[in-house]
Short mmCIF file of C-alpha atoms and ligand atoms in Angstrom, two decimals:
data_model
loop_
_atom_site.label_atom_id
_atom_site.label_comp_id
_atom_site.label_asym_id
_atom_site.label_seq_id
_atom_site.Cartn_x
_atom_site.Cartn_y
_atom_site.Cartn_z
CA MET A 1 115.14 55.44 89.40
CA ALA A 2 115.52 59.08 90.50
CA PRO A 3 113.47 60.40 93.34
CA LYS A 4 110.41 62.41 92.74
CA HIS A 5 111.60 65.40 94.52
CA LYS A 6 114.59 65.44 92.57
CA HIS A 7 112.75 65.72 89.29
CA ASN A 8 110.71 68.88 90.82
CA ASP A 9 113.92 70.75 91.98
CA SER A 10 114.66 71.05 88.12
CA LEU A 11 111.68 73.09 87.62
CA ASP A 12 111.37 76.94 88.21
CA PRO A 13 109.20 78.05 90.99
CA LEU A 14 106.35 79.51 88.66
CA THR A 15 106.01 76.19 86.97
CA LEU A 16 106.07 74.70 90.31
CA ALA A 17 103.54 77.07 91.61
CA MET A 18 101.34 76.56 88.71
CA ALA A 19 101.40 72.69 88.44
CA PRO A 20 98.39 70.78 89.03
CA PRO A 21 97.76 69.75 92.82
CA PRO A 22 98.96 66.14 93.41
CA ASN A 23 96.16 63.82 93.97
CA GLU A 24 93.64 65.92 91.99
CA THR A 25 90.23 63.96 91.24
CA SER A 26 88.71 63.99 87.87
CA GLU A 27 86.24 66.55 88.95
CA GLN A 28 88.70 68.81 90.43
CA ARG A 29 90.58 68.70 87.36
CA ALA A 30 87.49 69.32 85.09
CA LYS A 31 86.77 72.46 87.23
CA ARG A 32 90.37 73.71 87.27
CA GLU A 33 90.56 73.38 83.27
CA ARG A 34 87.07 75.13 83.15
CA GLU A 35 88.70 78.24 84.97
CA GLU A 36 91.81 78.37 83.50
CA ALA A 37 90.03 78.41 80.03
CA GLU A 38 87.88 81.43 81.40
CA ALA A 39 90.86 83.24 82.80
CA LEU A 40 92.58 82.89 79.27
CA GLN A 41 89.33 84.15 77.59
CA VAL A 42 89.34 87.18 79.92
CA SER A 43 92.81 88.00 79.39
CA ARG A 44 92.59 87.76 75.48
CA ARG A 45 89.52 90.07 75.70
CA ILE A 46 91.46 92.72 77.69
CA ASP A 47 94.20 92.37 75.07
CA ALA A 48 91.71 92.93 72.48
CA GLU A 49 90.19 95.93 74.29
CA LEU A 50 93.48 97.21 75.06
CA LYS A 51 94.45 97.10 71.14
CA LEU A 52 91.08 98.86 70.32
CA ALA A 53 91.77 101.47 72.77
CA LYS A 54 95.20 102.04 71.17
CA ILE A 55 93.72 102.29 67.65
CA ALA A 56 91.10 104.61 68.89
CA LEU A 57 93.76 106.84 70.63
CA LYS A 58 95.69 106.67 67.64
CA LYS A 59 92.83 107.67 65.48
CA ARG A 60 91.90 110.43 67.82
CA LYS A 61 95.58 111.71 67.47
CA ASP A 62 95.49 111.58 63.81
CA ALA A 63 92.01 113.37 63.78
CA VAL A 64 91.76 117.10 62.99
CA GLN A 65 90.31 118.27 66.29
CA VAL A 66 88.23 121.52 66.48
CA LEU A 67 87.02 123.54 69.37
CA VAL A 68 84.34 125.93 68.84
CA LEU A 69 84.31 128.85 71.33
CA GLY A 70 82.27 131.87 71.92
CA GLN A 71 79.97 133.46 74.61
CA SER A 72 76.62 132.09 75.08
CA MET A 73 74.09 132.36 72.38
CA SER A 74 76.77 133.25 69.88
CA GLY A 75 75.97 130.68 67.60
CA LYS A 76 78.48 127.55 68.55
CA SER A 77 75.81 124.93 68.56
CA THR A 78 74.23 126.37 65.20
CA THR A 79 77.52 126.26 63.37
CA ILE A 80 78.20 122.60 64.46
CA LYS A 81 74.53 121.64 63.48
CA ASN A 82 75.50 122.96 59.70
CA PHE A 83 78.82 120.71 59.76
CA GLN A 84 76.30 117.65 60.98
CA MET A 85 73.95 118.54 58.16
CA THR A 86 76.65 118.66 55.64
CA TYR A 87 78.78 115.81 56.57
CA ALA A 88 76.88 113.55 58.81
CA GLN A 89 73.46 113.27 56.80
CA LYS A 90 72.56 110.01 58.46
CA ALA A 91 72.89 111.22 62.03
CA TRP A 92 71.12 114.42 60.97
CA SER A 93 68.06 112.71 59.67
CA GLU A 94 67.75 110.53 62.50
CA GLU A 95 67.62 113.22 64.76
CA ARG A 96 65.18 115.37 62.86
CA ALA A 97 61.96 114.29 64.40
CA SER A 98 63.41 114.71 67.84
CA TRP A 99 63.82 118.50 67.65
CA ARG A 100 60.07 118.77 67.74
CA ALA A 101 60.34 119.05 71.59
CA VAL A 102 62.76 121.68 71.46
CA ILE A 103 60.78 123.57 68.94
CA LEU A 104 57.44 123.22 71.08
CA LEU A 105 59.20 124.44 74.30
CA ASN A 106 60.78 127.39 71.82
CA LEU A 107 57.18 128.32 70.94
CA VAL A 108 55.56 128.10 74.31
CA LYS A 109 58.38 130.37 75.53
CA SER A 110 57.66 133.05 73.00
CA VAL A 111 53.92 132.98 74.04
CA THR A 112 54.66 133.10 77.94
CA THR A 113 57.24 136.05 77.25
CA VAL A 114 54.48 138.05 75.48
CA VAL A 115 51.99 137.08 78.07
CA ASP A 116 54.45 138.26 80.92
CA ILE A 117 54.80 141.67 79.01
CA LEU A 118 51.19 142.15 78.53
CA SER A 119 50.29 141.32 82.35
CA GLU A 120 53.07 143.82 83.34
CA THR A 121 51.83 146.41 81.32
CA MET A 122 48.05 146.02 82.39
CA GLU A 123 49.12 145.84 85.96
CA SER A 124 51.35 149.22 85.80
CA ALA A 125 48.35 150.97 84.10
CA GLU A 126 46.08 149.70 86.77
CA LEU A 127 48.38 150.85 89.28
CA LEU A 128 48.71 154.29 87.91
CA THR A 129 44.83 154.59 87.31
CA THR A 130 44.12 153.96 90.96
CA GLU A 131 46.70 156.55 91.96
CA SER A 132 45.15 159.17 89.50
CA GLN A 133 41.76 158.31 90.77
CA GLY A 134 42.72 158.87 94.29
CA SER A 135 44.24 162.40 93.30
CA GLY A 136 40.75 163.25 91.84
CA LYS A 137 42.34 163.65 88.34
CA LYS A 138 40.12 162.29 85.24
CA ALA A 139 40.99 158.85 84.40
CA GLN A 140 42.73 158.34 81.15
CA PRO A 141 43.23 154.95 79.43
CA LEU A 142 46.82 154.29 80.16
CA THR A 143 47.08 151.17 77.94
CA PRO A 144 45.51 150.00 74.63
CA LEU A 145 44.81 146.57 76.22
CA ASN A 146 41.36 145.76 77.56
CA GLU A 147 39.15 143.02 79.14
CA ASN A 148 39.59 140.94 75.98
CA HIS A 149 43.24 140.60 76.46
CA ARG A 150 43.15 140.07 79.87
CA ASN A 151 40.75 137.01 79.04
CA ILE A 152 43.52 135.60 76.39
CA ILE A 153 46.11 136.02 78.99
CA ARG A 154 44.00 134.09 81.57
CA ARG A 155 43.27 131.37 79.17
CA LEU A 156 47.09 130.95 78.06
CA GLY A 157 47.91 130.24 81.60
CA VAL A 158 47.70 126.47 80.98
CA LEU A 159 50.93 126.82 78.87
CA ARG A 160 52.86 127.36 82.03
CA GLN A 161 52.66 124.07 83.08
CA ILE A 162 53.59 122.83 79.58
CA GLU A 163 56.46 124.90 79.70
CA ARG A 164 57.66 123.35 82.94
CA ASP A 165 56.76 119.83 81.71
CA LEU A 166 59.08 120.51 78.47
CA LYS A 167 61.72 121.95 80.51
CA MET A 168 61.84 118.58 82.43
CA LEU A 169 61.90 116.63 79.52
CA LEU A 170 64.89 118.72 77.78
CA GLY A 171 67.02 119.00 81.07
CA SER A 172 68.90 121.96 82.26
CA GLY A 173 69.85 123.43 78.90
CA ALA A 174 66.21 124.18 78.27
CA SER A 175 66.47 127.25 80.52
CA GLU A 176 68.80 130.15 79.46
CA VAL A 177 70.04 130.94 83.04
CA GLU A 178 71.99 128.31 84.62
CA ASP A 179 70.41 126.62 87.73
CA PRO A 180 72.59 128.21 90.81
CA ASN A 181 73.07 124.43 91.92
CA GLU A 182 74.46 123.54 88.77
CA GLY A 183 77.77 124.84 89.92
CA GLY A 184 78.23 128.29 88.76
CA ASP A 185 80.14 131.08 90.37
CA ASN A 186 80.45 134.86 89.16
CA GLY A 187 84.28 134.65 89.35
CA PRO A 188 86.90 135.03 86.66
CA GLN A 189 86.67 133.51 83.23
CA PHE A 190 89.51 131.14 83.58
CA ASN A 191 89.26 129.86 87.21
CA PRO A 192 91.52 126.52 87.20
CA SER A 193 90.31 125.25 90.33
CA ARG A 194 87.01 124.73 88.46
CA ILE A 195 88.52 122.36 85.46
CA GLN A 196 88.37 119.24 87.36
CA GLU A 197 84.78 119.50 88.25
CA PHE A 198 83.72 120.65 84.65
CA ALA A 199 85.98 118.08 83.16
CA VAL A 200 84.42 115.09 84.92
CA ARG A 201 80.86 115.84 84.56
CA SER A 202 79.45 113.80 81.81
CA SER A 203 78.13 115.72 78.81
CA SER A 204 74.65 116.50 78.29
CA GLY A 205 74.37 118.35 75.21
CA TRP A 206 71.69 118.34 72.64
CA LYS A 207 72.92 114.81 71.15
CA ASP A 208 72.28 113.14 74.50
CA ILE A 209 69.05 114.74 74.93
CA LEU A 210 67.65 113.96 71.33
CA ASP A 211 68.81 110.39 72.09
CA ARG A 212 66.74 110.33 75.08
CA ILE A 213 63.80 111.60 73.23
CA ARG A 214 64.29 109.25 70.51
CA ASN A 215 64.22 106.22 72.83
CA PRO A 216 61.96 107.02 75.69
CA SER A 217 62.21 105.07 78.92
CA GLN A 218 58.81 103.65 79.51
CA GLY A 219 57.03 105.98 77.21
CA LYS A 220 57.54 109.09 79.66
CA GLU A 221 59.07 111.32 77.39
CA SER A 222 56.81 110.77 74.18
CA GLU A 223 53.91 111.16 76.83
CA ALA A 224 55.07 114.60 77.85
CA GLN A 225 55.53 115.69 74.16
CA ARG A 226 52.12 114.53 73.19
CA LYS A 227 50.48 116.23 76.16
CA ALA A 228 52.30 119.45 75.13
CA PHE A 229 51.42 119.13 71.56
CA GLN A 230 47.55 118.68 72.40
CA VAL A 231 47.54 121.86 74.86
CA ILE A 232 49.20 123.90 72.52
CA SER A 233 46.92 122.91 69.77
CA SER A 234 44.01 123.80 71.99
CA CYS A 235 45.46 127.23 72.67
CA ARG A 236 46.37 127.97 68.80
CA ASP A 237 43.49 130.28 68.25
CA ASP A 238 44.18 132.30 71.58
CA ILE A 239 47.88 132.67 70.63
CA LEU A 240 47.05 133.72 67.08
CA LEU A 241 44.52 136.37 68.28
CA MET A 242 47.35 137.86 70.73
CA TRP A 243 49.90 137.67 68.44
CA ASN A 244 48.05 139.22 65.46
CA ASP A 245 46.75 141.89 67.48
CA LYS A 246 47.33 145.64 66.87
CA SER A 247 47.43 146.52 70.54
CA VAL A 248 49.63 143.87 71.34
CA ARG A 249 52.06 144.73 68.80
CA SER A 250 52.13 148.14 69.97
CA VAL A 251 52.57 147.27 73.65
CA LEU A 252 55.49 145.13 72.51
CA LYS A 253 57.16 147.82 70.21
CA ASN A 254 56.91 150.23 73.05
CA ARG A 255 58.82 147.90 75.32
CA GLU A 256 61.42 147.55 72.58
CA ALA A 257 60.67 143.63 72.49
CA SER A 258 61.92 142.39 69.22
CA LEU A 259 60.75 138.85 69.51
CA GLU A 260 61.05 137.84 65.75
CA ASP A 261 64.89 138.11 65.98
CA SER A 262 64.99 136.33 69.57
CA PRO A 263 66.54 132.82 69.38
CA GLY A 264 63.91 130.18 68.81
CA PHE A 265 61.13 132.25 67.54
CA PHE A 266 58.52 130.15 65.99
CA LEU A 267 55.35 132.10 66.44
CA ASN A 268 54.93 132.88 62.82
CA ASP A 269 55.09 129.12 62.03
CA ILE A 270 52.48 127.92 64.47
CA ASP A 271 50.16 126.48 61.97
CA ARG A 272 52.97 124.56 60.41
CA ILE A 273 54.31 123.43 63.55
CA LEU A 274 50.85 122.21 64.65
CA SER A 275 50.17 120.08 62.04
CA PRO A 276 49.92 116.54 62.78
CA ASN A 277 52.55 115.20 60.46
CA TYR A 278 54.81 118.17 61.39
CA GLU A 279 58.49 117.09 60.54
CA PRO A 280 61.36 119.93 61.41
CA SER A 281 62.90 121.45 58.43
CA ASP A 282 66.67 121.85 58.10
CA ARG A 283 66.07 125.77 58.72
CA ASP A 284 63.69 124.90 61.76
CA ILE A 285 66.56 122.92 63.44
CA VAL A 286 69.18 125.38 62.97
CA ARG A 287 67.09 128.04 64.19
CA ALA A 288 65.72 126.10 67.40
CA ARG A 289 67.56 126.98 70.65
CA LEU A 290 68.71 124.66 73.33
CA ARG A 291 71.57 125.68 75.46
CA THR A 292 74.47 123.59 75.65
CA THR A 293 75.76 122.32 79.16
CA GLY A 294 78.99 120.55 79.50
CA VAL A 295 81.12 119.58 76.59
CA GLN A 296 79.63 117.60 73.74
CA GLU A 297 81.96 115.85 70.99
CA TYR A 298 80.90 115.34 66.99
CA THR A 299 82.75 113.20 64.93
CA PHE A 300 82.84 113.18 61.06
CA THR A 301 84.85 111.86 58.36
CA LEU A 302 85.85 114.31 55.66
CA ASP A 303 87.74 114.12 52.39
CA ARG A 304 91.14 115.63 52.87
CA GLY A 305 90.76 117.23 49.44
CA ASN A 306 93.05 114.42 47.48
CA HIS A 307 90.48 111.85 47.86
CA THR A 308 91.77 110.52 51.17
CA ALA A 309 89.58 110.63 54.53
CA VAL A 310 90.36 112.23 57.55
CA ASP A 311 88.39 112.11 60.63
CA TRP A 312 87.41 115.43 62.39
CA ILE A 313 86.27 115.68 66.07
CA ILE A 314 84.43 118.86 66.83
CA TYR A 315 84.02 120.11 70.55
CA ASP A 316 80.80 121.95 71.44
CA VAL A 317 81.16 123.52 74.76
CA ALA A 318 78.89 125.82 76.92
CA GLY A 319 79.48 129.49 76.48
CA VAL A 320 78.18 130.99 79.72
CA ARG A 321 80.80 132.69 81.95
CA THR A 322 80.43 130.38 84.69
CA SER A 323 81.28 127.11 82.42
CA ARG A 324 84.36 128.66 80.58
CA ALA A 325 87.03 127.15 82.70
CA ALA A 326 85.75 123.63 81.04
CA TRP A 327 87.23 124.91 77.85
CA ILE A 328 90.90 124.76 78.90
CA PRO A 329 91.66 120.91 78.95
CA TYR A 330 90.78 121.03 75.21
CA PHE A 331 93.43 123.66 74.65
CA LYS A 332 96.21 121.08 74.44
CA GLU A 333 94.47 118.95 72.26
CA ILE A 334 93.09 120.74 69.21
CA THR A 335 94.30 121.72 65.79
CA ALA A 336 92.04 124.43 65.13
CA LEU A 337 89.52 126.63 67.00
CA ILE A 338 86.46 128.38 65.38
CA PHE A 339 85.44 131.55 67.47
CA LEU A 340 82.04 132.95 67.24
CA ALA A 341 81.67 136.66 67.72
CA PRO A 342 78.06 137.72 67.55
CA LEU A 343 78.20 141.13 66.02
CA SER A 344 74.45 141.88 66.61
CA SER A 345 74.99 141.90 70.19
CA PHE A 346 76.40 145.26 70.48
CA ASP A 347 73.29 146.70 72.16
CA GLU A 348 72.75 143.49 74.43
CA THR A 349 73.80 142.40 77.81
CA LEU A 350 75.02 138.97 79.25
CA ALA A 351 71.91 136.90 80.72
CA GLU A 352 74.33 135.58 83.13
CA ASP A 353 75.45 139.20 84.27
CA PRO A 354 73.33 142.06 82.78
CA ARG A 355 76.09 144.66 83.97
CA ILE A 356 78.42 143.29 81.02
CA ASN A 357 77.73 144.30 77.39
CA ARG A 358 77.82 141.32 75.10
CA LEU A 359 80.09 142.56 72.64
CA GLU A 360 82.60 143.71 75.24
CA ASP A 361 82.57 140.22 76.57
CA THR A 362 83.22 138.96 73.12
CA PHE A 363 86.20 141.29 72.56
CA MET A 364 87.95 140.36 75.92
CA LEU A 365 87.35 136.71 74.99
CA TRP A 366 88.90 137.10 71.71
CA LYS A 367 91.75 138.76 73.41
CA THR A 368 92.12 135.97 75.75
CA VAL A 369 92.20 133.38 73.16
CA CYS A 370 94.43 135.01 70.84
CA SER A 371 97.19 135.31 73.53
CA ASN A 372 96.86 132.02 75.20
CA LYS A 373 100.21 130.01 75.12
CA LEU A 374 98.33 126.78 74.76
CA LEU A 375 96.84 127.98 71.73
CA ALA A 376 100.05 129.42 70.01
CA LYS A 377 100.08 126.50 67.28
CA VAL A 378 96.38 126.36 66.87
CA GLN A 379 94.70 127.97 63.86
CA ILE A 380 92.19 130.23 64.83
CA ILE A 381 89.15 131.31 62.60
CA LEU A 382 86.87 134.00 63.64
CA PHE A 383 83.27 134.02 62.44
CA MET A 384 81.61 137.36 62.93
CA ASN A 385 78.29 135.99 63.22
CA LYS A 386 74.58 136.80 63.22
CA THR A 387 75.26 139.42 60.51
CA ASP A 388 71.54 139.15 59.54
CA ILE A 389 70.34 140.69 62.84
CA LEU A 390 73.18 143.28 62.74
CA LYS A 391 71.76 144.51 59.55
CA LYS A 392 68.01 144.61 60.69
CA LYS A 393 69.13 146.45 63.95
CA LEU A 394 70.94 149.19 61.88
CA GLU A 395 67.98 149.49 59.41
CA SER A 396 65.61 149.71 62.39
CA GLY A 397 67.90 152.99 63.48
CA ILE A 398 69.53 151.53 66.54
CA GLN A 399 72.79 153.63 66.74
CA VAL A 400 75.97 151.84 67.37
CA ASN A 401 77.52 155.07 69.05
CA GLN A 402 74.91 154.92 71.81
CA HIS A 403 76.37 151.62 72.89
CA ILE A 404 79.79 151.96 71.62
CA PRO A 405 81.05 155.55 72.10
CA GLU A 406 84.52 154.81 70.39
CA PHE A 407 82.38 154.33 67.08
CA ARG A 408 81.79 158.21 67.16
CA ASP A 409 80.04 159.68 64.52
CA LYS A 410 80.75 157.15 61.59
CA SER A 411 78.16 156.19 59.30
CA ASN A 412 75.64 153.74 60.93
CA ASP A 413 75.30 151.70 57.82
CA TYR A 414 75.82 147.88 57.88
CA ASP A 415 79.18 147.98 55.60
CA THR A 416 80.62 150.73 57.86
CA VAL A 417 79.83 148.83 61.17
CA ALA A 418 80.60 145.36 60.12
CA ASN A 419 84.17 146.61 58.79
CA TRP A 420 84.77 148.56 61.85
CA PHE A 421 83.97 145.88 64.09
CA LYS A 422 86.56 143.46 61.93
CA LYS A 423 89.07 146.27 62.22
CA LEU A 424 88.99 145.82 66.10
CA PHE A 425 89.16 142.19 66.07
CA LYS A 426 92.04 142.19 63.76
CA ARG A 427 94.04 144.81 65.82
CA LEU A 428 93.30 142.56 68.83
CA TYR A 429 94.69 139.61 67.18
CA PHE A 430 97.82 141.01 65.82
CA ALA A 431 98.42 142.69 69.06
CA ASN A 432 98.40 139.49 71.01
CA THR A 433 98.83 136.49 68.66
CA THR A 434 102.01 134.25 68.06
CA PRO A 435 103.94 136.11 65.26
CA GLY A 436 103.34 134.63 61.93
CA ARG A 437 99.99 133.13 62.57
CA GLU A 438 97.51 134.25 59.72
CA PHE A 439 94.22 136.14 60.52
CA ILE A 440 91.34 134.19 59.06
CA SER A 441 87.82 135.59 59.58
CA HIS A 442 84.40 135.34 58.00
CA PHE A 443 81.10 137.37 58.27
CA THR A 444 78.34 134.73 58.86
CA SER A 445 74.69 134.21 59.43
CA VAL A 446 74.81 130.47 60.63
CA VAL A 447 71.08 130.08 60.38
CA ASN A 448 71.48 130.55 56.35
CA THR A 449 72.79 127.04 55.72
CA GLU A 450 73.42 127.32 52.07
CA ALA A 451 76.08 130.38 52.83
CA THR A 452 77.44 128.33 55.64
CA SER A 453 78.08 125.36 53.70
CA GLN A 454 80.50 127.53 51.61
CA THR A 455 82.08 129.13 54.58
CA LEU A 456 82.53 125.70 56.13
CA ALA A 457 84.21 124.30 52.80
CA ALA A 458 86.70 127.42 53.02
CA VAL A 459 87.46 126.73 56.86
CA GLN A 460 87.86 122.98 55.78
CA GLY A 461 90.68 124.11 53.37
CA ALA A 462 92.42 126.63 55.87
CA ILE A 463 92.50 123.97 58.51
CA LEU A 464 94.08 121.26 56.25
CA ARG A 465 96.50 123.93 54.78
CA SER A 466 97.57 125.30 58.06
CA ASP A 467 101.19 124.88 59.11
CA PHE A 468 100.18 122.76 61.94
CA VAL A 469 98.94 120.05 59.74
CA ASN A 470 101.72 120.49 57.21
CA THR A 471 104.62 120.11 59.21
CA GLY A 472 103.66 116.46 59.40
CA LEU A 473 101.89 116.46 62.83
CA LEU A 474 98.74 115.34 61.30
N1 LIG B 1 69.27 135.24 63.10
C1 LIG B 1 70.10 134.35 63.33
N2 LIG B 1 70.26 133.53 64.73
C2 LIG B 1 71.05 132.98 64.89
C3 LIG B 1 72.62 132.99 64.36
N3 LIG B 1 73.31 132.37 64.67
C4 LIG B 1 72.82 131.51 65.71
N4 LIG B 1 71.50 132.01 65.93
C5 LIG B 1 70.47 131.69 66.68
O1 LIG B 1 70.93 131.96 68.14
C6 LIG B 1 70.30 130.97 69.03
C7 LIG B 1 71.49 130.64 69.73
O2 LIG B 1 72.56 129.98 69.01
P1 LIG B 1 73.39 128.56 69.72
O3 LIG B 1 74.20 127.95 68.69
O4 LIG B 1 72.48 127.70 70.46
O5 LIG B 1 74.39 129.42 70.67
P2 LIG B 1 75.70 128.71 71.54
O6 LIG B 1 76.60 129.52 71.20
O7 LIG B 1 75.79 127.37 71.25
O8 LIG B 1 75.05 129.14 72.98
P3 LIG B 1 75.30 128.05 74.21
O9 LIG B 1 74.85 126.96 74.05
O10 LIG B 1 74.41 128.86 75.42
O11 LIG B 1 76.77 128.50 74.80
C8 LIG B 1 69.78 129.96 68.24
O12 LIG B 1 68.11 130.00 68.58
C9 LIG B 1 70.34 130.13 66.92
O13 LIG B 1 69.27 129.72 66.10
C10 LIG B 1 72.75 133.94 63.29
O14 LIG B 1 73.63 134.15 62.47
N5 LIG B 1 71.32 134.66 62.77
MG1 LIG B 2 75.47 125.68 72.30
#
């Protein structure tokens, strides 16, 4: 009989290393076999996860990826809300009730804005009255506001705490201006050193916030919302008294505070919003304002047009100047880019930098996007948005040439102004774009959901027809 070691010599070192130890007891053997079975299970799970990750990566590569860009308040999230409403109806209806907290905050903010304007007006009138009394002149009433207004303002003071509570509930996007600790600088638009920082920060857009409101942890969120609803309801009469008061309206007019056209304006809907069974309508949701922070991703499955489905991934980003570096990593991935240019902003300045005219900032961004090499093969679609507000502004007599001298003495009517802006975008496009890339643009008002659904259908067609898709890359 051959000696034992001779037999082992014929085995490879791996088999030897894995062989059960000699003199193994039956308990040791059972333990070893249990551990081996567990290890096998872990290995199979990892294999399955890798397979799924590979499929997901392939699905992602095959998807139409669209980045929506534009300055803050240009209507990016509102455009994506329209996509969601049309193509992801289940998610849209599931989120409906959660928008109530955002709408309550928007309402409270409008009230506190009016209160601030009235308080300032009364204070400066008092100061002037005291000065003129000191000089011995006869005192003239310098404001139509009186003691009744002062009492209303005092009573509405309780809404300050409600505003703070709702902001806490909704996170940093609930404030228009970034928290300075949140990582902003006033530097150039595309600062590569900031990419990493923004790319790793987890997204906290409205989708995450709405999920949190829908699934409150220990009832905290719903409690804040319930209290807000109660307190705002108790202030209803004072809010209406103030908002419907002729003197208040004349003060607001003198201060050129056009609240009705400001984002998230719900004062005219207060009774509906404060009814116990209130559920936000589609129109309420597209009008609600919540600033995007970070980058948010939405997935839809759309018909390719020939009854085959294709996944779309749409990225929503923050538009404030300090967050624009976070856009760059997405430039390499995307199929198409929708650029939001709010035409109505010709007489406004940026919230984050009041020295800069909003429309100038948009033109500058547009030029950067058209000339960017990473975007050379990307189909760019321009939405000249907020046309409804542009119309109203022009009708109210606001002159474009007072804010953009290059407009000179052209007629200040909507068609002339809108087409002149379009010409400027087109000119900048052709001066900076990749040769041969088509110029696609739409005049939009993305709060008008019916008109926008038609625009989105056209956008879908244009993207699927684009060369990039048709060269077989998708
Ligand atoms: N009247 C009107 N309001 C609009 C239009 N587009 C957007 N808005 C409103 O403007 C506000 C801002 O729109 P958003 O979609 O939140 O803007 P955004 O580009 O996502 O802004 P950031 O998240 O700060 O980058 C919202 O209250 C919208 O309802 C429009 O065409 N007309
Ligand atoms: Mg947004």
